[in-house]
Each structure stands twice: as structure tokens, then as C-alpha cells.
Coordinates of C-alpha atoms and ligand atoms in Angstrom, one line a residue:
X1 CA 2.9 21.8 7.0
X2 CA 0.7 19.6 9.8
X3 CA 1.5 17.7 12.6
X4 CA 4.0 15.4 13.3
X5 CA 3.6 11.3 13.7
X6 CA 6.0 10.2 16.5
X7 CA 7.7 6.9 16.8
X8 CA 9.8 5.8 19.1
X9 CA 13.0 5.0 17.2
X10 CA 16.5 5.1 19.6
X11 CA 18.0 8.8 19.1
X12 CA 20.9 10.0 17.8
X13 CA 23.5 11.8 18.8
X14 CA 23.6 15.5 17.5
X15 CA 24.1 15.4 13.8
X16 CA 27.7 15.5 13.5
X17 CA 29.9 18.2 11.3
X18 CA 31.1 14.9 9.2
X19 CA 27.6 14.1 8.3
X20 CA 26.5 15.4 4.7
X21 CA 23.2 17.6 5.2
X22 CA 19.5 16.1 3.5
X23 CA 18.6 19.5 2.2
X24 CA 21.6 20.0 0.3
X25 CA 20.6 17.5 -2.1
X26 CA 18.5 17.8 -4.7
X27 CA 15.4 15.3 -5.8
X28 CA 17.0 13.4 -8.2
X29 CA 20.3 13.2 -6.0
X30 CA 18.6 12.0 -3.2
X31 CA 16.5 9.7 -5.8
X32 CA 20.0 8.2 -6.9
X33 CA 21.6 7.7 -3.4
X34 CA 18.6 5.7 -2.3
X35 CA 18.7 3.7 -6.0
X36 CA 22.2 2.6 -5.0
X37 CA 20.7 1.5 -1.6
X38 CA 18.2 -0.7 -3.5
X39 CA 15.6 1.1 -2.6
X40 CA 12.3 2.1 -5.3
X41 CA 13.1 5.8 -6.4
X42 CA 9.4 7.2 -5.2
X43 CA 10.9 6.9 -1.4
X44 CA 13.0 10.1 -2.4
X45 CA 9.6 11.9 -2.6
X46 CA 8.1 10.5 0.5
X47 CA 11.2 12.1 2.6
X48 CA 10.7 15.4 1.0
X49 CA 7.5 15.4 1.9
X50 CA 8.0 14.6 5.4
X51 CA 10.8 17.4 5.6
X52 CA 8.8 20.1 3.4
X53 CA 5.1 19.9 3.6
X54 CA 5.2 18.1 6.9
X55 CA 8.2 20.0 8.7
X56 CA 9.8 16.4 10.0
X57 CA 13.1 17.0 11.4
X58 CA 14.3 13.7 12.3
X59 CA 14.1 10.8 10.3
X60 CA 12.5 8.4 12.6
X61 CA 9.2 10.4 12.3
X62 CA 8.9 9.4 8.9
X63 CA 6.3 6.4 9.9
X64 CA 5.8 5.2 6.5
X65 CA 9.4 4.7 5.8
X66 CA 10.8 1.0 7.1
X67 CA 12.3 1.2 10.6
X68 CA 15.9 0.1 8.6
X69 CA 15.8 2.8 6.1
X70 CA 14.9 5.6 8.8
X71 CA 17.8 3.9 10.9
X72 CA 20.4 4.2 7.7
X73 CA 19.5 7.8 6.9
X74 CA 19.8 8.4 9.9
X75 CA 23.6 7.1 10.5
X76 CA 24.4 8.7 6.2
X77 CA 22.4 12.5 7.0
X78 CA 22.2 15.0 8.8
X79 CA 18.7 16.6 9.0
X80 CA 18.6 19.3 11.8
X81 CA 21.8 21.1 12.1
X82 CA 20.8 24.8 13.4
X83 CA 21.0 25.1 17.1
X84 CA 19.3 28.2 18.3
X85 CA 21.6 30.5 20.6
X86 CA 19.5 33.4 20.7
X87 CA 15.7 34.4 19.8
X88 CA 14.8 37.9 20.3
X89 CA 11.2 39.4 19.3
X90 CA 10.4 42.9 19.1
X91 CA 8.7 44.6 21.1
X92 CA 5.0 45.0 18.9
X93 CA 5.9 41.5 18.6
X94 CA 6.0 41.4 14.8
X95 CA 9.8 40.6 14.1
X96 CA 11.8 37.4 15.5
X97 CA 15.1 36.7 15.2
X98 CA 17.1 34.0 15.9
X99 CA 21.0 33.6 16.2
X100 CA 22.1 29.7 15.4
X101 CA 25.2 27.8 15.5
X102 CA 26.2 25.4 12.8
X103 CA 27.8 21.8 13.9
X104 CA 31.1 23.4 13.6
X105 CA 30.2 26.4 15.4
X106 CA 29.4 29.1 12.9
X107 CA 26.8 31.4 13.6
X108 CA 23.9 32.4 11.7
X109 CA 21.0 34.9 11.7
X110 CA 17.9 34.3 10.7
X111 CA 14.8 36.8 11.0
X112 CA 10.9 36.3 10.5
X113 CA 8.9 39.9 10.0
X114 CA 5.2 39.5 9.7
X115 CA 3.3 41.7 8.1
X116 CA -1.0 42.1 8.3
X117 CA -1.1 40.2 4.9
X118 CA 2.6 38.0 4.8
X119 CA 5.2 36.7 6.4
X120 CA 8.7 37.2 5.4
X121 CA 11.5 34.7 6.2
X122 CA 14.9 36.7 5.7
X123 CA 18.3 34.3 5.8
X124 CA 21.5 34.6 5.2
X125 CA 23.2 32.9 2.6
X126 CA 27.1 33.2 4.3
X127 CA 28.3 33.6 8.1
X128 CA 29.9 37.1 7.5
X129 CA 30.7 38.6 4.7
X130 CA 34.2 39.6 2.3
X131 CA 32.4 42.8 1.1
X132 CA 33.4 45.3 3.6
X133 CA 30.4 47.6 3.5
X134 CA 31.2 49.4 6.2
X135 CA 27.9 50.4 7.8
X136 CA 27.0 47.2 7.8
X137 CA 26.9 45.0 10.8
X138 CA 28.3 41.7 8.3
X139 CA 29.8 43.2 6.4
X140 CA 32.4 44.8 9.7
X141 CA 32.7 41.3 10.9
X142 CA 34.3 40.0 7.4
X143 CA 33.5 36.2 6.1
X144 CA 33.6 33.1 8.2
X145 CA 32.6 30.6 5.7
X146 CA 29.6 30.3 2.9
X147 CA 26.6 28.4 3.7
X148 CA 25.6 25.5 1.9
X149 CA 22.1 25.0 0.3
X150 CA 21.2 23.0 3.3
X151 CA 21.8 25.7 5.3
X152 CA 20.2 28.3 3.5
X153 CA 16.9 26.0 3.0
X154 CA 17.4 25.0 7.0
X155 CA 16.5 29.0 7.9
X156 CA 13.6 28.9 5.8
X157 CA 12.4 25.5 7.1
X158 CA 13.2 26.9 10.6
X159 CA 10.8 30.1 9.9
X160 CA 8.0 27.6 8.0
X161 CA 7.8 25.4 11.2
X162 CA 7.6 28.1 13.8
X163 CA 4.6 29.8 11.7
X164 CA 3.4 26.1 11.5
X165 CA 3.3 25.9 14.7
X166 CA 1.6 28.9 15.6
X167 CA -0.9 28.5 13.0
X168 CA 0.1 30.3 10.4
X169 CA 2.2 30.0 6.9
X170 CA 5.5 31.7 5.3
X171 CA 4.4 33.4 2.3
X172 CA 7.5 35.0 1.3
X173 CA 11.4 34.8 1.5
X174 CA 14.0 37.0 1.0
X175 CA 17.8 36.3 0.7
X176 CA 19.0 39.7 3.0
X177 CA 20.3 38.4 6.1
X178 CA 23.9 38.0 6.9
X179 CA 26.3 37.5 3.2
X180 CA 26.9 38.4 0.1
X181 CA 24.1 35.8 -2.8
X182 CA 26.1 36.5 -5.7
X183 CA 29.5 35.3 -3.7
X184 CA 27.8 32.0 -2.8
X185 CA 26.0 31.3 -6.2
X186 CA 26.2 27.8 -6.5
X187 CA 24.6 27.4 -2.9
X188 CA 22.5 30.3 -3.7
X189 CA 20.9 29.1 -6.8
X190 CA 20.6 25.2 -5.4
X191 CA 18.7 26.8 -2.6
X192 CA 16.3 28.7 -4.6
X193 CA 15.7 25.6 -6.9
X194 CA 14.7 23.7 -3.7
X195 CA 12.4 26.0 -2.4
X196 CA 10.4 26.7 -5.4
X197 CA 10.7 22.9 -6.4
X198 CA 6.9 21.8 -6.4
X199 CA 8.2 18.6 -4.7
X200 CA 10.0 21.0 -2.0
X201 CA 8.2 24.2 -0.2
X202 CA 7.0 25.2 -3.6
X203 CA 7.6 29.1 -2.9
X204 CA 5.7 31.5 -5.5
X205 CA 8.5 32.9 -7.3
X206 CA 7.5 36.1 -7.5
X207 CA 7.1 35.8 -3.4
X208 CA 11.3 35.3 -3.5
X209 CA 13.8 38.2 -3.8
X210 CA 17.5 38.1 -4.1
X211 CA 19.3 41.2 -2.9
X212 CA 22.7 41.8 -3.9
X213 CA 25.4 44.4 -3.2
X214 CA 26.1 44.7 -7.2
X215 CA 28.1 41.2 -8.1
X216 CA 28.1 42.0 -12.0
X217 CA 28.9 38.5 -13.1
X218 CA 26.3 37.0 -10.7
X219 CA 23.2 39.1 -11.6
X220 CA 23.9 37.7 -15.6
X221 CA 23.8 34.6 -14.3
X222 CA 20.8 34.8 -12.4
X223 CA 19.8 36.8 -15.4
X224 CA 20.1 33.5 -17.5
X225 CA 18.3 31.1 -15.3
X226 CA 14.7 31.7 -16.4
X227 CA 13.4 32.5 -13.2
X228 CA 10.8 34.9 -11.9
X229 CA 12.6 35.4 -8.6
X230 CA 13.1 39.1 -7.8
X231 CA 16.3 40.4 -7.4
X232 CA 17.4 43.6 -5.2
X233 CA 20.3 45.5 -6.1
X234 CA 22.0 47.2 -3.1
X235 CA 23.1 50.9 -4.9
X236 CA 22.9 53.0 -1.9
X237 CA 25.0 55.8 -4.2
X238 CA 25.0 56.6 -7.3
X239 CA 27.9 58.6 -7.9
X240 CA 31.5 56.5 -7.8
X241 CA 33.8 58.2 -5.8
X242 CA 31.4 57.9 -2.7
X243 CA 30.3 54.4 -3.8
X244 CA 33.8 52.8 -3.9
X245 CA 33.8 53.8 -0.2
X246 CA 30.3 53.1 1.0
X247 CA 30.1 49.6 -1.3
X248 CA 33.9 48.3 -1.6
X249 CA 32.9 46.3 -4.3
X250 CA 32.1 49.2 -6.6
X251 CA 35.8 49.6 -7.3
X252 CA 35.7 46.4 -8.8
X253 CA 32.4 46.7 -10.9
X254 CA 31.8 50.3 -10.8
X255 CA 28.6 52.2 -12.1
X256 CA 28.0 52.1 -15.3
X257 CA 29.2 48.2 -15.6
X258 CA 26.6 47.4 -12.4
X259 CA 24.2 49.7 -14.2
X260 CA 24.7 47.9 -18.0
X261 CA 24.1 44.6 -16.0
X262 CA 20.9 45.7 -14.6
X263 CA 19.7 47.0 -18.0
X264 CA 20.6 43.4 -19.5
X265 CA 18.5 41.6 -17.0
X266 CA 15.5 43.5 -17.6
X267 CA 16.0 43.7 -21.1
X268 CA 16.3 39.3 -20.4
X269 CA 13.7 39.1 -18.1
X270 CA 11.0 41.7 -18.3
X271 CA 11.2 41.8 -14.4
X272 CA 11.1 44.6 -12.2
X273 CA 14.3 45.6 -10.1
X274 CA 14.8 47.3 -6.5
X275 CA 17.4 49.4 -5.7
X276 CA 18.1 49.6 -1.9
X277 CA 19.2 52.6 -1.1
X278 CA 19.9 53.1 2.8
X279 CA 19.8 56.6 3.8
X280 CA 22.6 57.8 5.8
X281 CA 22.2 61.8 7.1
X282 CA 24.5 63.8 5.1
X283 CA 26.2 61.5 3.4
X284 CA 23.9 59.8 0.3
X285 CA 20.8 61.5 1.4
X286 CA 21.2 65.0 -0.6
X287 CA 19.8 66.2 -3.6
X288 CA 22.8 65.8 -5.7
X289 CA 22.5 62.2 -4.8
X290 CA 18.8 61.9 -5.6
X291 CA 19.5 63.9 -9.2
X292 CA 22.4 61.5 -9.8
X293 CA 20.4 58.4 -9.1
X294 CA 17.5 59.8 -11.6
X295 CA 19.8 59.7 -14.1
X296 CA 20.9 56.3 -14.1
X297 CA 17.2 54.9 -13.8
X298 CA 15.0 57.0 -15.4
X299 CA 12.9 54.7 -17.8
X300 CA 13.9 51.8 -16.2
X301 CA 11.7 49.0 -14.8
X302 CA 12.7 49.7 -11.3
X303 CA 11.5 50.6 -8.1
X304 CA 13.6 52.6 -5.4
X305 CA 13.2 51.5 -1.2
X306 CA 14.9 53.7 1.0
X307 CA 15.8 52.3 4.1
X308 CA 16.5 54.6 7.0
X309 CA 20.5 52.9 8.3
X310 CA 20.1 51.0 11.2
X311 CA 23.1 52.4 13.4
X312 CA 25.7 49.9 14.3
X313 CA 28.2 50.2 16.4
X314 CA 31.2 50.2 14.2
X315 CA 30.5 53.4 12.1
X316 CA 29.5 56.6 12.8
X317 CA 26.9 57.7 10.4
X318 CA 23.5 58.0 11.6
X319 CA 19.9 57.6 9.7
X320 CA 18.6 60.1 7.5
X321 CA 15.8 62.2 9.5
X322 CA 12.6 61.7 8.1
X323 CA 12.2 65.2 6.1
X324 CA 15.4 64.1 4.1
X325 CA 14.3 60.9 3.3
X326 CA 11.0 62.6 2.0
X327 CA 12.9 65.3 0.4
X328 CA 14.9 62.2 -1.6
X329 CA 11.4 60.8 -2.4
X330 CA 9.6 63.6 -3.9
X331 CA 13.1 64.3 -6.6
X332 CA 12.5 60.7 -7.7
X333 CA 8.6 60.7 -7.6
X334 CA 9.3 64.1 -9.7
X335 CA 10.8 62.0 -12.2
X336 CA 8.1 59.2 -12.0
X337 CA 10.4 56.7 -10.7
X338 CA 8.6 55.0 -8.0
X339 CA 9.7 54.7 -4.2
X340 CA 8.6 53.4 -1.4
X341 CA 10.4 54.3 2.3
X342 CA 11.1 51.1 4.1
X343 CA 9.4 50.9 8.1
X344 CA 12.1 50.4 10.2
X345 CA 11.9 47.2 11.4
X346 CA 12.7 45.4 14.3
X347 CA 15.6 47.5 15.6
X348 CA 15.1 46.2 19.4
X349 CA 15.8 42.9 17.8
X350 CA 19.0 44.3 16.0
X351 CA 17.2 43.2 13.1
X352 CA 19.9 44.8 10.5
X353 CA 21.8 42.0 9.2
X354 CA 24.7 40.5 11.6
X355 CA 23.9 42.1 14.4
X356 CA 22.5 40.4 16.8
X357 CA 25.9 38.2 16.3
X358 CA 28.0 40.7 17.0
X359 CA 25.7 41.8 20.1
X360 CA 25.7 38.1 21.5
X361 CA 29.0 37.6 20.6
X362 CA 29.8 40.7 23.1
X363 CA 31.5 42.7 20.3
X364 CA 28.7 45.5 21.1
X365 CA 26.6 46.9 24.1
X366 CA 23.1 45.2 24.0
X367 CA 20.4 47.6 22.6
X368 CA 17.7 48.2 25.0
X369 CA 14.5 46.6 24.2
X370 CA 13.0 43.3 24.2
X371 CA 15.5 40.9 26.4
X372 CA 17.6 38.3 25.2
X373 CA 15.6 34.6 25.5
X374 CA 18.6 32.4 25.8
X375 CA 16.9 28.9 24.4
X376 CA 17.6 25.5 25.3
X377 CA 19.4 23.7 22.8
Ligands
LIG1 N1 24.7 41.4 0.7 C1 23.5 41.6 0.2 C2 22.3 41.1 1.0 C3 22.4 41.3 2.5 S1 22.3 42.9 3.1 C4 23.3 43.1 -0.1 O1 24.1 43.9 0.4 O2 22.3 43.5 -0.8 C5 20.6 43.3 2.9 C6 20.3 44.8 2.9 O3 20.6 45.4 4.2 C7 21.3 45.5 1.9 O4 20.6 46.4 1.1 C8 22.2 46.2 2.9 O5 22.8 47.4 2.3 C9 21.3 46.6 4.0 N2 22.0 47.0 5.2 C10 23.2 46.5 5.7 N3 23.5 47.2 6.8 C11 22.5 48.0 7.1 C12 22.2 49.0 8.2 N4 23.1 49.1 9.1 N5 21.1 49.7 8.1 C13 20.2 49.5 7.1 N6 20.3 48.6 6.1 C14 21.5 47.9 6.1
LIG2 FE1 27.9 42.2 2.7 FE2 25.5 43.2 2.0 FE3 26.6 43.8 4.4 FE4 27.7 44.8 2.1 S1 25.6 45.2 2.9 S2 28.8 43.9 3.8 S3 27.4 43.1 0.7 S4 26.0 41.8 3.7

């Protein structure tokens, strides 16, 4: 992504909540709403590559397009449609997040780590979330609304351009900000098809991970599409009594359904799963736990990250101290099942998923650490 050409087009107001979003269509959709304009079909490709290599986000950069059909896609599409509300960076500097509305006033998060050797786009795929984890900063909010495709693709574009601009380039994405994927499939999967697209950001696959809280009907699906995205599978427990109260949604595909699913996609895909497990003290970070989970995945391509909880406000468990957490490793490095502890990450920037909305939003005391940049619209 380069530079932008400027020309000086009249503006427009803010793109309005009527307006259908660009980068919720497809190629050939966009291809066939341009046909039916009498325009040739290769223009489709020319806009993509303004909005996706280039990072163009209004039309009437587009200086190869005629001034007519940058004025007409302006009036039919909108193009930009995230207002930033918030932007917080850490205080090493390496995690950003930003908190945007939506034309009709949703908010979404949106969260760029960087690492020495990547950088790591995380979005969210709804505003809230029906799944009721209850240490979870979304999931105690409940669901607003789903995001479109658009949407989803608008964080990443966001992320792209900011690195862009600061001379550097997103290598990765992953789907683990605010939502549940599998309960937004269709926008889910139509984003991942345009940011792999080679027409479109042209992500690696294998740089891509899903993460879901266990939607059995979505992860055959996504099972079935013939990708070599990676997909996360948020098990946290592995026993069901305590699941159906830490993950809601266990109740309604418990264990050994989730775990038959997981089997399947291997078994389909020859890819390598994650189980997320985040460790709360005393509650999923005891042996029994650790002996429990060994037994589901023993043998299995997989790969476990704990993740320390990021405390939120509306529950009272706290994160695992670090010898539990390396207690938990060593049972399931006993039984050669390989781990990894997640850093903790940007916790001045209430990195964990949904809550910086719910700190800017004033349903929580701000955490101390970097200040709040309130940025002009
Ligand atoms: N809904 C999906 C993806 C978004 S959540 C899912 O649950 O997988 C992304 C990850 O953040 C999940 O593993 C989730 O369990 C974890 N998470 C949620 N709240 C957290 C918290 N307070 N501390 C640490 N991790 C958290
Ligand atoms: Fe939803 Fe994931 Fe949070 Fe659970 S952890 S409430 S599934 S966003």
C-alpha cells in the first residue's frame, strides 16, 4: 500500500447509514454493478486496487477513474464508514487500539499488536456478543448487531493503512476481537474470501486464524471450505459441568460433540488446531483440569495457549499466578501435547476484547496506564 494521488473532487457528506458499503461486495459483484452502469468490467479491478494495495478511502482519489464514475460511486457507496472514538497505545508502545463507531452508532474494537517479526491485526466480527461468557468483557455486554463483511474488512484496512503509514506492513490477522465468527458466518466467511482474494489484500492463509468459542455447526462448515485459514477453538475447560458455566454455549454443544467436530476438521483438513485456554486462579487452572484436557487431545494435531484472564470488571475471578500456569504446562508437555503461555498483552490498553467499550462507554473505572487520545473525527 503507497501513497495516495489527491484530486480535488467536491466532498461528500459523511457516508450515510442508507449507503450500501464497497467492501461488502465481492469482485465479481462489484464487476456486475458497474456492467449494468455500462461501464468495461476491468474498472471493478482498478477500485480494488485503489482501496486494497493503495489504501484509497474515498473515491475521488481514484485518478484514473473518469471524474463521472468517481462522482456516481460516490452518491451509490459508502467507502469509509469507521469513525475512530478512542485510540489507546500501551505503554512499550507495541499494542494500539482503537474504539470506532459505525454510521448508525455501533461501536467497534479494533487492536494492532506488533511483534519483532509481525504485525497482527485483531477485529471483531460483531458489536457484542449473545454468548454470555461471563469473564469476558463482550461477552457481559450481550449482542448489539453482527458486522457485515465490509465492516470486518474495514478494521483490517484501518490496521493496513496505519502500518502503511508508518512504514511498515500487516502480516497477520486474527478474527478475536469483540463477537462470536461462527454466529456471523456468512459475514465471516465473505470477509476472509476478500482478504485472501489475490485481487484484494491477498493475506497468506496460513497468516489468518479464526477463533471460536465452540459453534459445532460452524467449524464443519469452515471445515468444508477448503481453506488453510487457522482456526482457534476457545475450550477454556475441559470437563462439562464447569464448562456450561464458564462457556454458555457448551450446554448447547457440549464436549464430546465440540470435541468430535474438532476431530472431523483435522481429519478434513490436515490442519493444526489451538485451544485457548484462559487461566483463571482456582477455577480451570488445577491439575484435574490439565489431566482432563490431556485426555480429550492426546494425539491430536493441536496446540494449547494459555492466556493468563485479563480481569474485567464484571466478574470476580482473577488470573492464574504464574507457577499455576507453569504447573498446567509441564502436565500437558508430560503428555507431549504442545503449549505455549500467551504474553499478556496490552492490558493498559484494555486490550481483552470489549473492553475498552465498556471503559469509554463509562460502564467501568478507567485502568491506569497510557491516557485516553480522544481523536478528531
Ligand atoms: N468469540 C470468539 C472470539 C473472540 S474472543 C471466542 O470466544 O473464541 C477471543 C479470545 O479472548 C477467546 O479465547 C476468549 O475466551 C478470550 N477472552 C475473552 N475474555 C478474556 C479475558 N477477560 N481475559 C483473557 N482472555 C479473554
Ligand atoms: Fe463471545 Fe468469545 Fe467473549 Fe465468549 S469469549 S462472550 S464467545 S466474544
Amino acid at each position: 500500500m503507497g501513497g495516495q494521488a489527491s484530486a480535488p473532487l467536491p466532498q461528500r457528506p459523511r457516508a450515510g447509514i442508507e449507503m450500501r458499503g464497497l467492501l461488502d461486495l465481492s469482485l465479481e459483484e462489484l464487476a456486475e454493478i458497474l456492467t449494468s452502469w455500462g461501464e468495461p468490467p476491468y474498472r471493478a479491478r482498478q477500485i480494488w486496487s485503489w482501496v486494497y494495495r493503495r489504501g484509497a478511502t474515498t473515491f475521488e482519489t481514484m485518478t484514473d477513474l473518469p471524474k463521472a464514475l468517481r462522482a456516481r460511486l460516490a452518491e451509490t457507496f459508502a467507502l469509509q464508514t469507521l469513525r475512530p472514538l478512542a485510540e489507546r497505545v500501551s505503554q512499550d508502545g507495541w499494542t494500539r487500539k482503537w474504539l470506532f463507531a459505525l454510521p448508525d452508532g455501533t461501536e467497534v474494537e479494533a487492536v494492532l499488536m506488533e511483534y519483532t517479526d509481525r504485525r497482527t491485526a485483531c477485529v471483531s466480527t460483531q458489536a457484542g456478543c449473545a454468548m454470555g461468557c461471563p469473564f469476558c468483557a463482550t461477552g457481559q455486554m450481550g449482542l448489539l448487531r453482527n458486522l457485515t463483511a465490509g465492516e470486518i474488512v474495514e478494521q483490517v484496512l484501518w490496521v493496513a493503512r496505519w502500518l502503511a503509514a508508518h512504514g511498515e506492513r500487516l502480516t497477520h490477522v486474527v478474527f478475536m476481537g469483540m463477537g462470536e465468527p461462527f454466529a456471523n458466518y456468512a459475514s465471516t466467511a465473505k470477509a476472509l474470501r476478500l482478504l485472501i482474494h489475490p485481487d484484494g489484500l491477498h493475506l497468506g492463509q496460513r497468516r489468518i486464524t479464526v477463533s471460536t468459542v465452540g459453534i459445532v455447526p460452524g467449524i464443519r462448515r469452515f471445515a468444508r471450505e477448503g481453506w488453510q485459514i487457522n482456526l482457534a477453538i476457545s475450550l477454556h475447560v475441559a470437563t462439562d459441568e464447569l464448562r456450561n458455566r464458564l462457556v454458555p454455549i457448551n450446554r448447547v454443544y457440549p464436549l464430546r460433540v465440540l470435541m468430535e467436530a474438532v476431530r472431523d476438521y483435522i481429519e478434513r483438513t490436515h490442519r493444526r488446531v489451538t485451544f485457548e485456554w484462559v487461566m483463571i486462579r482456582g477455577v480451570n487452572d488445577t491439575p484435574e483440569q490439565a489431566e482432563a484436557l490431556v485426555g480429550w487431545i492426546r494425539g491430536m494435531l493441536a496446540h494449547v495457549n494459555l492466556i493468563p484472564l485479563n480481569p474485567t470488571p464484571g466478574f470476580p475471578g482473577e488470573a492464574s499466578p504464574p507457577e499455576r500456569v507453569e504447573a498446567f504446562r509441564r502436565i500437558l508437555e508430560k503428555a507431549g501435547i504442545p503449549c505455549t503461555v500467551r504474553v499478556r498483552r496490552g492490558i493498559d490498553v484494555a486490550a481483552g476484547c470489549g473492553q475498552l467499550r465498556a471503559e469509554v462507554t463509562g460502564r467501568r473505572p478507567r485502568i491506569a496506564g497510557a491516557p485516553l487520545q480522544e481523536v478528531p473525527a
